[in-house]
mmCIF file of C-alpha atoms and ligand atoms in Angstrom:
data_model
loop_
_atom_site.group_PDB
_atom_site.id
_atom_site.type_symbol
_atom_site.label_atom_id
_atom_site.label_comp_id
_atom_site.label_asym_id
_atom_site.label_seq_id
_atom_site.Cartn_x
_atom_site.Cartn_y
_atom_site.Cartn_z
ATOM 1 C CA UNK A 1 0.000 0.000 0.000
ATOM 2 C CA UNK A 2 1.099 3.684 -1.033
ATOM 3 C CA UNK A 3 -0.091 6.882 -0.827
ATOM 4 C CA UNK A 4 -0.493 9.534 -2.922
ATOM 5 C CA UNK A 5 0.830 12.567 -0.558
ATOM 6 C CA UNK A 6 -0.182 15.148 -2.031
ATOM 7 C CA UNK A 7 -3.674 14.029 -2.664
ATOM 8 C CA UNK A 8 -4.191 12.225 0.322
ATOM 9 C CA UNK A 9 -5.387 9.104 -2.003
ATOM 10 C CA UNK A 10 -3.987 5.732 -0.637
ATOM 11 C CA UNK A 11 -3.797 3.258 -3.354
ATOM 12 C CA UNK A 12 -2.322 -0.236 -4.738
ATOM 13 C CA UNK A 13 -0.143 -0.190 -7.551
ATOM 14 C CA UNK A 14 1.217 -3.616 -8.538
ATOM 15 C CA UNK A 15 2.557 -5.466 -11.813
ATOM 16 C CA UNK A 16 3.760 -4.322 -14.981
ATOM 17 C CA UNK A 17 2.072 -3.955 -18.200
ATOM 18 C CA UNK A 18 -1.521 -1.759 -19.085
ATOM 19 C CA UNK A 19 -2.494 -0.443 -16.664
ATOM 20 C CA UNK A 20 -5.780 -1.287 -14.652
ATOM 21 C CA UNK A 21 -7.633 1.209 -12.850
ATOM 22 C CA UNK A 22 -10.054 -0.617 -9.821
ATOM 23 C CA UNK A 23 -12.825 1.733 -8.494
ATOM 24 C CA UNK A 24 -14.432 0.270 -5.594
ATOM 25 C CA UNK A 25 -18.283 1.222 -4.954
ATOM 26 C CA UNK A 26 -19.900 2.156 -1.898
ATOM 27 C CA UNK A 27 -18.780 2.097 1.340
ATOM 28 C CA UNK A 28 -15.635 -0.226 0.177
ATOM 29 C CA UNK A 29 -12.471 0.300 -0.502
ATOM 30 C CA UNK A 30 -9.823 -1.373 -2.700
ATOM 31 C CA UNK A 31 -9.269 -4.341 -0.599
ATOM 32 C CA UNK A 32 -11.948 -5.347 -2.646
ATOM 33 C CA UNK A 33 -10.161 -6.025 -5.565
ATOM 34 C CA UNK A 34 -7.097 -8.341 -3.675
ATOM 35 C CA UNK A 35 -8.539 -11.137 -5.874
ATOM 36 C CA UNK A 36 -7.824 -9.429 -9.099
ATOM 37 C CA UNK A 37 -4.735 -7.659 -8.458
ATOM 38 C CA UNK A 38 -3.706 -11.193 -7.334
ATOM 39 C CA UNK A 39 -4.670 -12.451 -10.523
ATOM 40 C CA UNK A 40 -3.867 -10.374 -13.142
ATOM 41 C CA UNK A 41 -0.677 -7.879 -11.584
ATOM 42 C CA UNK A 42 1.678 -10.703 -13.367
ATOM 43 C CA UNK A 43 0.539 -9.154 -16.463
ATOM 44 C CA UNK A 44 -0.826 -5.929 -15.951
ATOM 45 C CA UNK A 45 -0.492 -2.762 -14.028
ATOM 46 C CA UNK A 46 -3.217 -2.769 -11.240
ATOM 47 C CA UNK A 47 -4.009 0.409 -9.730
ATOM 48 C CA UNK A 48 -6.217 -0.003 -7.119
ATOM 49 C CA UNK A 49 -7.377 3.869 -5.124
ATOM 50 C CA UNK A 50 -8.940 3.953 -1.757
ATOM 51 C CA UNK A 51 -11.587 6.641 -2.924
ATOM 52 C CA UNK A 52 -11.487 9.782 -0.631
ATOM 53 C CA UNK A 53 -12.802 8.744 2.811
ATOM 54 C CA UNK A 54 -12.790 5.076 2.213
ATOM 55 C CA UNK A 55 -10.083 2.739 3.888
ATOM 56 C CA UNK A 56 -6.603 4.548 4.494
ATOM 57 C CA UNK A 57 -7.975 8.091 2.525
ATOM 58 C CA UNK A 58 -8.678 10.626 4.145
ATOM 59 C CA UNK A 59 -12.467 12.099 3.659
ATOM 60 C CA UNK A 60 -11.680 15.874 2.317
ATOM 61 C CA UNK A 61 -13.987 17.674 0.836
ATOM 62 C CA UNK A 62 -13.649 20.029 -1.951
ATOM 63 C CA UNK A 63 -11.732 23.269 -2.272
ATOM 64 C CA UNK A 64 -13.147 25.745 -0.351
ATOM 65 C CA UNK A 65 -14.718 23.083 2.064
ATOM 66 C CA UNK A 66 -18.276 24.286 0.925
ATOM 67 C CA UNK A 67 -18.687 22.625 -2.086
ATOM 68 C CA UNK A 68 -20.277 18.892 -2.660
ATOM 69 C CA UNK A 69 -18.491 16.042 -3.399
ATOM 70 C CA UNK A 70 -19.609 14.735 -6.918
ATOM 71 C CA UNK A 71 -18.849 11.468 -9.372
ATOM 72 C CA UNK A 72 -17.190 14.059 -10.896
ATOM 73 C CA UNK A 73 -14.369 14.764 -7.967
ATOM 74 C CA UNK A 74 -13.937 11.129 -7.919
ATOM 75 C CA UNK A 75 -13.372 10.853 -11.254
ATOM 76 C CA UNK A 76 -10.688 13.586 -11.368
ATOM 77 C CA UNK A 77 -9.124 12.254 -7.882
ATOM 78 C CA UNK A 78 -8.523 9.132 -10.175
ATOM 79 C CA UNK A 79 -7.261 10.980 -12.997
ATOM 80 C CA UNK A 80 -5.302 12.885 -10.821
ATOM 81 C CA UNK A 81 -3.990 10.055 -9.273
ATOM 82 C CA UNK A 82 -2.527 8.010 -12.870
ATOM 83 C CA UNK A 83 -1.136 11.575 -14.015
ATOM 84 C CA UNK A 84 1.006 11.835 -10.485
ATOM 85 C CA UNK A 85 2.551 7.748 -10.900
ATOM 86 C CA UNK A 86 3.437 9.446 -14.523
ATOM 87 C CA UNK A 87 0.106 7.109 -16.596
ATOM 88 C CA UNK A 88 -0.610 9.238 -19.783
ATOM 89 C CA UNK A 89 -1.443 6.242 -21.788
ATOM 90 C CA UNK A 90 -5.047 5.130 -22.044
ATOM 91 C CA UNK A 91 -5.769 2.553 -19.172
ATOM 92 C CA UNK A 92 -8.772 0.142 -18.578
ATOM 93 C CA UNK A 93 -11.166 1.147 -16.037
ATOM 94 C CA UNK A 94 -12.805 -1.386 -13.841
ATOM 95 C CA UNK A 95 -15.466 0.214 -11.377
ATOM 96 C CA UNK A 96 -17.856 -1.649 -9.275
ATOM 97 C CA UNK A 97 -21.545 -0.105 -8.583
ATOM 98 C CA UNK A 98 -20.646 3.050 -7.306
ATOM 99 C CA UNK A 99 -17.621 3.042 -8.887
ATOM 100 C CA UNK A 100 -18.999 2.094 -11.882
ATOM 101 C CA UNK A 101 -20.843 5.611 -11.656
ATOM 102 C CA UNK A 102 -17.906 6.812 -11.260
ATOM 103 C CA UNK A 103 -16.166 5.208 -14.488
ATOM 104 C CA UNK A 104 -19.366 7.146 -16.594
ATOM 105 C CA UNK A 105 -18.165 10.463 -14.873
ATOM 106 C CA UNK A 106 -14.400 9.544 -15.772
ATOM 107 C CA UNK A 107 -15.011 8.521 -19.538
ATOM 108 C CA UNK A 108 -17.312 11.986 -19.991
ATOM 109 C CA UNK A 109 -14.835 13.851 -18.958
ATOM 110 C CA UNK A 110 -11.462 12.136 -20.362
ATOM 111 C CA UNK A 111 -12.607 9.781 -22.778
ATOM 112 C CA UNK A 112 -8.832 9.716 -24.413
ATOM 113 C CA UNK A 113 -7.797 8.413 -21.075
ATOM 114 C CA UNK A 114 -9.857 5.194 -21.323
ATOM 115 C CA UNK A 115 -8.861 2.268 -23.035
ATOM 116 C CA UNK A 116 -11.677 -0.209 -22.238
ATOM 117 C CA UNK A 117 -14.426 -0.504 -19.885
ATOM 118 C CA UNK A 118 -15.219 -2.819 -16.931
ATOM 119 C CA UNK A 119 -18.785 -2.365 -15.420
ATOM 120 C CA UNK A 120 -19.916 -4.792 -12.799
ATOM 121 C CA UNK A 121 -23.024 -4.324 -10.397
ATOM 122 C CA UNK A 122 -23.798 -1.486 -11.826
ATOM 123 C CA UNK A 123 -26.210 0.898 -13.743
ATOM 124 C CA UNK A 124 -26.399 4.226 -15.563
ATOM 125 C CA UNK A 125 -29.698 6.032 -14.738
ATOM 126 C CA UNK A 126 -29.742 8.305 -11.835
ATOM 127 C CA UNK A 127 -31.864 7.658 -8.500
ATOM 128 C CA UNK A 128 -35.291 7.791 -8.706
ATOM 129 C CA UNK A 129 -37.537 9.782 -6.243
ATOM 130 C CA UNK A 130 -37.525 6.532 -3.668
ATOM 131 C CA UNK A 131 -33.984 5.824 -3.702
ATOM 132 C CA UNK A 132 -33.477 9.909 -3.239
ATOM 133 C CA UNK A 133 -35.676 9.050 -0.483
ATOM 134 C CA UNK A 134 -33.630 5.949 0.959
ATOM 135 C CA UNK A 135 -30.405 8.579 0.524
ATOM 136 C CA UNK A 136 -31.658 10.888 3.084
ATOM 137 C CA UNK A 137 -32.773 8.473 5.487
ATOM 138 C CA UNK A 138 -29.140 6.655 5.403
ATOM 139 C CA UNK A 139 -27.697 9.886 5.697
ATOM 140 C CA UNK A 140 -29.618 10.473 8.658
ATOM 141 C CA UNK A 141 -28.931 7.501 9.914
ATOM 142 C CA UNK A 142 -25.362 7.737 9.364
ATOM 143 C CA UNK A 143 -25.293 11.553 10.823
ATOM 144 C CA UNK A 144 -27.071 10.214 14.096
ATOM 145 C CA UNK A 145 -25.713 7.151 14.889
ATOM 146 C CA UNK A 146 -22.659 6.392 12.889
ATOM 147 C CA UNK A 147 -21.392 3.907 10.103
ATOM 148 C CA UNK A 148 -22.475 0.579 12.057
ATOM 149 C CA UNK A 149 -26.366 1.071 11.053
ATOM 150 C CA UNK A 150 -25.667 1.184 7.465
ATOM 151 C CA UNK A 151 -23.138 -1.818 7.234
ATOM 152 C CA UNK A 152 -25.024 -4.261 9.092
ATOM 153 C CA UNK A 153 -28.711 -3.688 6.979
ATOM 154 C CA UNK A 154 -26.245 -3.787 3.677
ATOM 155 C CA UNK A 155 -24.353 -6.791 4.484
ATOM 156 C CA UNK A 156 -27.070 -8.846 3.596
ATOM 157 C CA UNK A 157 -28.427 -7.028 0.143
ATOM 158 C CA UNK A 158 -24.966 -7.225 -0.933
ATOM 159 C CA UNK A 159 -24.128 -10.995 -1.001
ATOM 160 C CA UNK A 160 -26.159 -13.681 -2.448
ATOM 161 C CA UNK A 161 -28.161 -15.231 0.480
ATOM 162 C CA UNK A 162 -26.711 -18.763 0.311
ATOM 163 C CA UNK A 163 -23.583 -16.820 0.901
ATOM 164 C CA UNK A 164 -24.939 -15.341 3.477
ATOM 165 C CA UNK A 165 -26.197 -17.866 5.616
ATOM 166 C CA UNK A 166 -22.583 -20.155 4.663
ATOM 167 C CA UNK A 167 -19.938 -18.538 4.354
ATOM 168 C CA UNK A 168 -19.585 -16.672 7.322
ATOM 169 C CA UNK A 169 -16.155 -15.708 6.638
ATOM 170 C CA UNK A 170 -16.903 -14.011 3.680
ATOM 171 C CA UNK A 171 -19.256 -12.083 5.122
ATOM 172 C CA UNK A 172 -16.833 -11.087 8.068
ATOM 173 C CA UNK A 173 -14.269 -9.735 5.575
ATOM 174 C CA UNK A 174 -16.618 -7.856 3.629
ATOM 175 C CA UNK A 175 -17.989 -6.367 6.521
ATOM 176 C CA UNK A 176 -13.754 -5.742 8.073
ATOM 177 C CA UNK A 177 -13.766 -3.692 4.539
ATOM 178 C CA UNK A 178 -17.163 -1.638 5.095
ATOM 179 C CA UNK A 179 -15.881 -0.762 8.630
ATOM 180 C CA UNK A 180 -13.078 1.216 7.110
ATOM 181 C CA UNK A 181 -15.199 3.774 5.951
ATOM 182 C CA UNK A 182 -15.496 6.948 7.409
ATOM 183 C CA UNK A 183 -18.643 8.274 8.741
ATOM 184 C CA UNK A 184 -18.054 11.693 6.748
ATOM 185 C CA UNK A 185 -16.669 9.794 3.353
ATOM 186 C CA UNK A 186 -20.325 8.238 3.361
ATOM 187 C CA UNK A 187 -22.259 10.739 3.913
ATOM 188 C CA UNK A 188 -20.568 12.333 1.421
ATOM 189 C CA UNK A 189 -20.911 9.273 -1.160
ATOM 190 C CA UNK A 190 -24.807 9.260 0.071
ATOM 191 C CA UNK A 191 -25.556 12.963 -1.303
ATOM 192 C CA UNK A 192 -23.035 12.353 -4.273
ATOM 193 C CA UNK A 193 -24.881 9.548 -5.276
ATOM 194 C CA UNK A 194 -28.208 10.761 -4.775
ATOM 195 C CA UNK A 195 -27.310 13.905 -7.008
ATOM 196 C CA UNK A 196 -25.275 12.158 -9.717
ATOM 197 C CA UNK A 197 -26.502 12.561 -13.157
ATOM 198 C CA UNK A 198 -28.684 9.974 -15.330
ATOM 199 C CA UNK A 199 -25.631 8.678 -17.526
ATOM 200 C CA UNK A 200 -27.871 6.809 -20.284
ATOM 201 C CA UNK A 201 -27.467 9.260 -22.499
ATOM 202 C CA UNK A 202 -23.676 8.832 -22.682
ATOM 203 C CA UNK A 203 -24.164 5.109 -23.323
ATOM 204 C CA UNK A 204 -24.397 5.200 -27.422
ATOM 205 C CA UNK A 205 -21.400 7.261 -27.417
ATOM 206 C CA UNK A 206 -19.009 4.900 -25.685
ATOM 207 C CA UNK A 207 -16.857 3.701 -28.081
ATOM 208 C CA UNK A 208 -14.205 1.736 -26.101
ATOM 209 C CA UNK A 209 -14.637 -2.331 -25.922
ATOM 210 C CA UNK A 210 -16.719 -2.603 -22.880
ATOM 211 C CA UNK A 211 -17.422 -5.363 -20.343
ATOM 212 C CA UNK A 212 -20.056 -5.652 -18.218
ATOM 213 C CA UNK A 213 -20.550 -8.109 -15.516
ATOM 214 C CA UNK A 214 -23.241 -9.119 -12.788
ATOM 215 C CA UNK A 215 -24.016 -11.343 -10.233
ATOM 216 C CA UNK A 216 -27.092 -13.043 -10.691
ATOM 217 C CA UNK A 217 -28.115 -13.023 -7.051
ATOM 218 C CA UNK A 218 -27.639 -8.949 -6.966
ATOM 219 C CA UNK A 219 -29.573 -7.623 -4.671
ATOM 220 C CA UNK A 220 -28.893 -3.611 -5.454
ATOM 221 C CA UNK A 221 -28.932 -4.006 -9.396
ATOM 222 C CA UNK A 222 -31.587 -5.430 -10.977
ATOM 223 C CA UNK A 223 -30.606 -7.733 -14.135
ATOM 224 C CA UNK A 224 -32.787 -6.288 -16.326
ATOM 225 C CA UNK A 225 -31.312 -3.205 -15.620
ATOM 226 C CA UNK A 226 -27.912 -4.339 -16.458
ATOM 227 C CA UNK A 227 -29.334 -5.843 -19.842
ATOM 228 C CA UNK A 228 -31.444 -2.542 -20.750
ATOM 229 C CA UNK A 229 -27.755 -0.795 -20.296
ATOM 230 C CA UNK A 230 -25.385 -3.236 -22.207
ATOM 231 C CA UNK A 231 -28.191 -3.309 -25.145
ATOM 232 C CA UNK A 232 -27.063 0.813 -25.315
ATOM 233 C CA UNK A 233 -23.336 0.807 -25.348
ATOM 234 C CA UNK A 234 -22.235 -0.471 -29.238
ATOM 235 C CA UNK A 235 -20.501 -3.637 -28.790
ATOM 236 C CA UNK A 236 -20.726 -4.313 -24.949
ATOM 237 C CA UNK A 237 -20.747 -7.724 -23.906
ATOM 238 C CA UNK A 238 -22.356 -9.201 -20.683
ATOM 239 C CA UNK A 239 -21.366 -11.582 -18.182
ATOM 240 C CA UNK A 240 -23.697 -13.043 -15.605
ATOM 241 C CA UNK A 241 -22.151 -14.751 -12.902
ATOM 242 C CA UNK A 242 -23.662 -17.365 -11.587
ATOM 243 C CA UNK A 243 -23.962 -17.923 -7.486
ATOM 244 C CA UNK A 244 -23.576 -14.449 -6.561
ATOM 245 C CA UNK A 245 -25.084 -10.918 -5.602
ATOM 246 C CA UNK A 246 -23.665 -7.526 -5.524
ATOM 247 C CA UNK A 247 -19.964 -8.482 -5.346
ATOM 248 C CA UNK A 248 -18.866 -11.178 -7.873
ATOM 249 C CA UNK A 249 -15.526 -10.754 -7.969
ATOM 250 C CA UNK A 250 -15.512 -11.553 -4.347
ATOM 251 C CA UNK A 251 -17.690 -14.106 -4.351
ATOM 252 C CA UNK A 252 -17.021 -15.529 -7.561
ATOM 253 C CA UNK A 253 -13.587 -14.585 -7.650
ATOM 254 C CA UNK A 254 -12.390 -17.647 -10.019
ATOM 255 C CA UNK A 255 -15.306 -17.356 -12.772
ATOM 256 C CA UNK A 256 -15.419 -13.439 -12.342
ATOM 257 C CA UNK A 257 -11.198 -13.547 -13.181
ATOM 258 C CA UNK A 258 -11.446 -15.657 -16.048
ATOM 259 C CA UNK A 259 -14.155 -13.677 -17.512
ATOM 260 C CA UNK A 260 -12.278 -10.593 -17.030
ATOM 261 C CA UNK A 261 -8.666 -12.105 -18.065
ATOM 262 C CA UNK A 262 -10.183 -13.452 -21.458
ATOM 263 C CA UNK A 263 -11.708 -9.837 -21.807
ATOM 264 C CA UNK A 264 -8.192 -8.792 -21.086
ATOM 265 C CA UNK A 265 -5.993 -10.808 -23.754
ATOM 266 C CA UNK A 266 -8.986 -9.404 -26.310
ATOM 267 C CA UNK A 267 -7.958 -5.956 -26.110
HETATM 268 C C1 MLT B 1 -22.517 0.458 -4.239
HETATM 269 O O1 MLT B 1 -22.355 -0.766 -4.070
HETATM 270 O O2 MLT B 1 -21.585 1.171 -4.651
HETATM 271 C C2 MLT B 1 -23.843 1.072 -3.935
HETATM 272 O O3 MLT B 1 -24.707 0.109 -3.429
HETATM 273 C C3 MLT B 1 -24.459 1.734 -5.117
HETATM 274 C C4 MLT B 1 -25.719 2.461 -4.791
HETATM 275 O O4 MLT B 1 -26.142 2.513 -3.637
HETATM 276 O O5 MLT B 1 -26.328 3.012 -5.734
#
């Protein structure tokens, strides 16, 4: 683990070869891509941020202190953070729900940067009036009483329920990585989520190879979703993973790394 002093981003960087961006979603960090980086750093570059406020980043918010934090100020913390390790090339971004939302705000604003596309548990239309609703409460939640709430009525929506109930240890570490999260860096992922913007209309215009892949079980992310939103990007190919929810390269970590190695060796 490194960090990026002056942005306060921690981050993995491990391997040699194209380089990988991982965007973890919400609250996570980027111990959730061990399995991956495990995987694939013998022939790529994996680059792996802890997003601001999320494991060993620091929650800061934006210049001035007044402003929101936005997909947007993700997006350019990543940016920020290839152009400081010296990454001008184009580089394949991987982003998981949340960060997924993030990868849409990345590719609108530096498509040249972006070499290919990797979009699991995720979708690209912005909350609707309920889940604007369900932000608020959380953030209440989260303002009154603290992270603890939140991860322990997610835990279960976020791995498939045989999972759930069986592998205990799973659950364990993915609640160990939830618990890293700062009370502030949610909040602040809570309102930037609620307010992100609908990103179907940027689908058509992607015109990097995309993969998209899902867990079957998933909880957050309806399939139909996911299908509705590779149907719109030219060329995107979808994966469903079979035995598990929101997570499948955790809990799938052997089928989601072959899917994503053959995508890989494609480019
Ligand atoms: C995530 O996993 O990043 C979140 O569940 C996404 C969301 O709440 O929209």
């Amino acid at each position: 683990m490194q960090n990026n002093k002056s942005r306060k981003l921690a981050y993995i960087d491990q391997g040699l070869g194209i380089p990988i961006l991982f965007i973890h979603g919400y609250p996570l960090s980027k111990n959730l891509w061990v399995e991956q980086i495990g995987a694939l750093s013998t022939n790529f570059r994996c680059i792996a941020p802890d997003l601001r406020g999320y494991g060993q980043s620091v929650y800061r918010s934006t210049p001035g202190g007044g402003q929101q934090l936005s997909m947007d100020t993700l997006a350019e913390d990543c940016a920020n953070l290839l152009t400081d390790l010296g990454i001008e090339e184009p580089v394949v971004i991987s982003g998981h729900s949340m960060g997924g939302y993030v990868s849409f705000a990345f590719y609108r604003r530096f498509p040249h940067r972006v070499r290919a596309l990797v979009l699991s548990a995720t979708r690209a239309g912005a909350d609707s009036p309920e889940a604007r609703t369900a932000r608020d409460n959380a953030i209440a939640t989260a303002t009154q009483s603290g992270s603890q709430p939140i991860i322990e009525s997610m835990l279960p929506k976020l791995i498939s329920p045989e999972s759930f109930i069986h592998n205990r240890d799973l659950v364990q570490r993915v609640k160990e990585i939830m618990s890293e999260a700062s009370v502030e860096g949610m909040i602040a992922s809570l309102q930037a989520m609620k307010e992100r913007p609908d990103s179907t209309p940027l689908l058509p215009k992607i015109t990097c190879p995309t993969l998209i892949i899902h867990g079957i079980e998933d909880q957050i992310i309806p399939l139909a979703e996911t299908r509705l939103m590779t149907n719109s990007i030219p060329g995107a190919k979808l994966v469903v993973i079979e035995a598990a929810g929101h997570l499948p390269n955790v809990e799938q970590p052997d089928k989601y790394n072959q899917v994503l190695q053959g995508f890989l060796n494609s480019l």
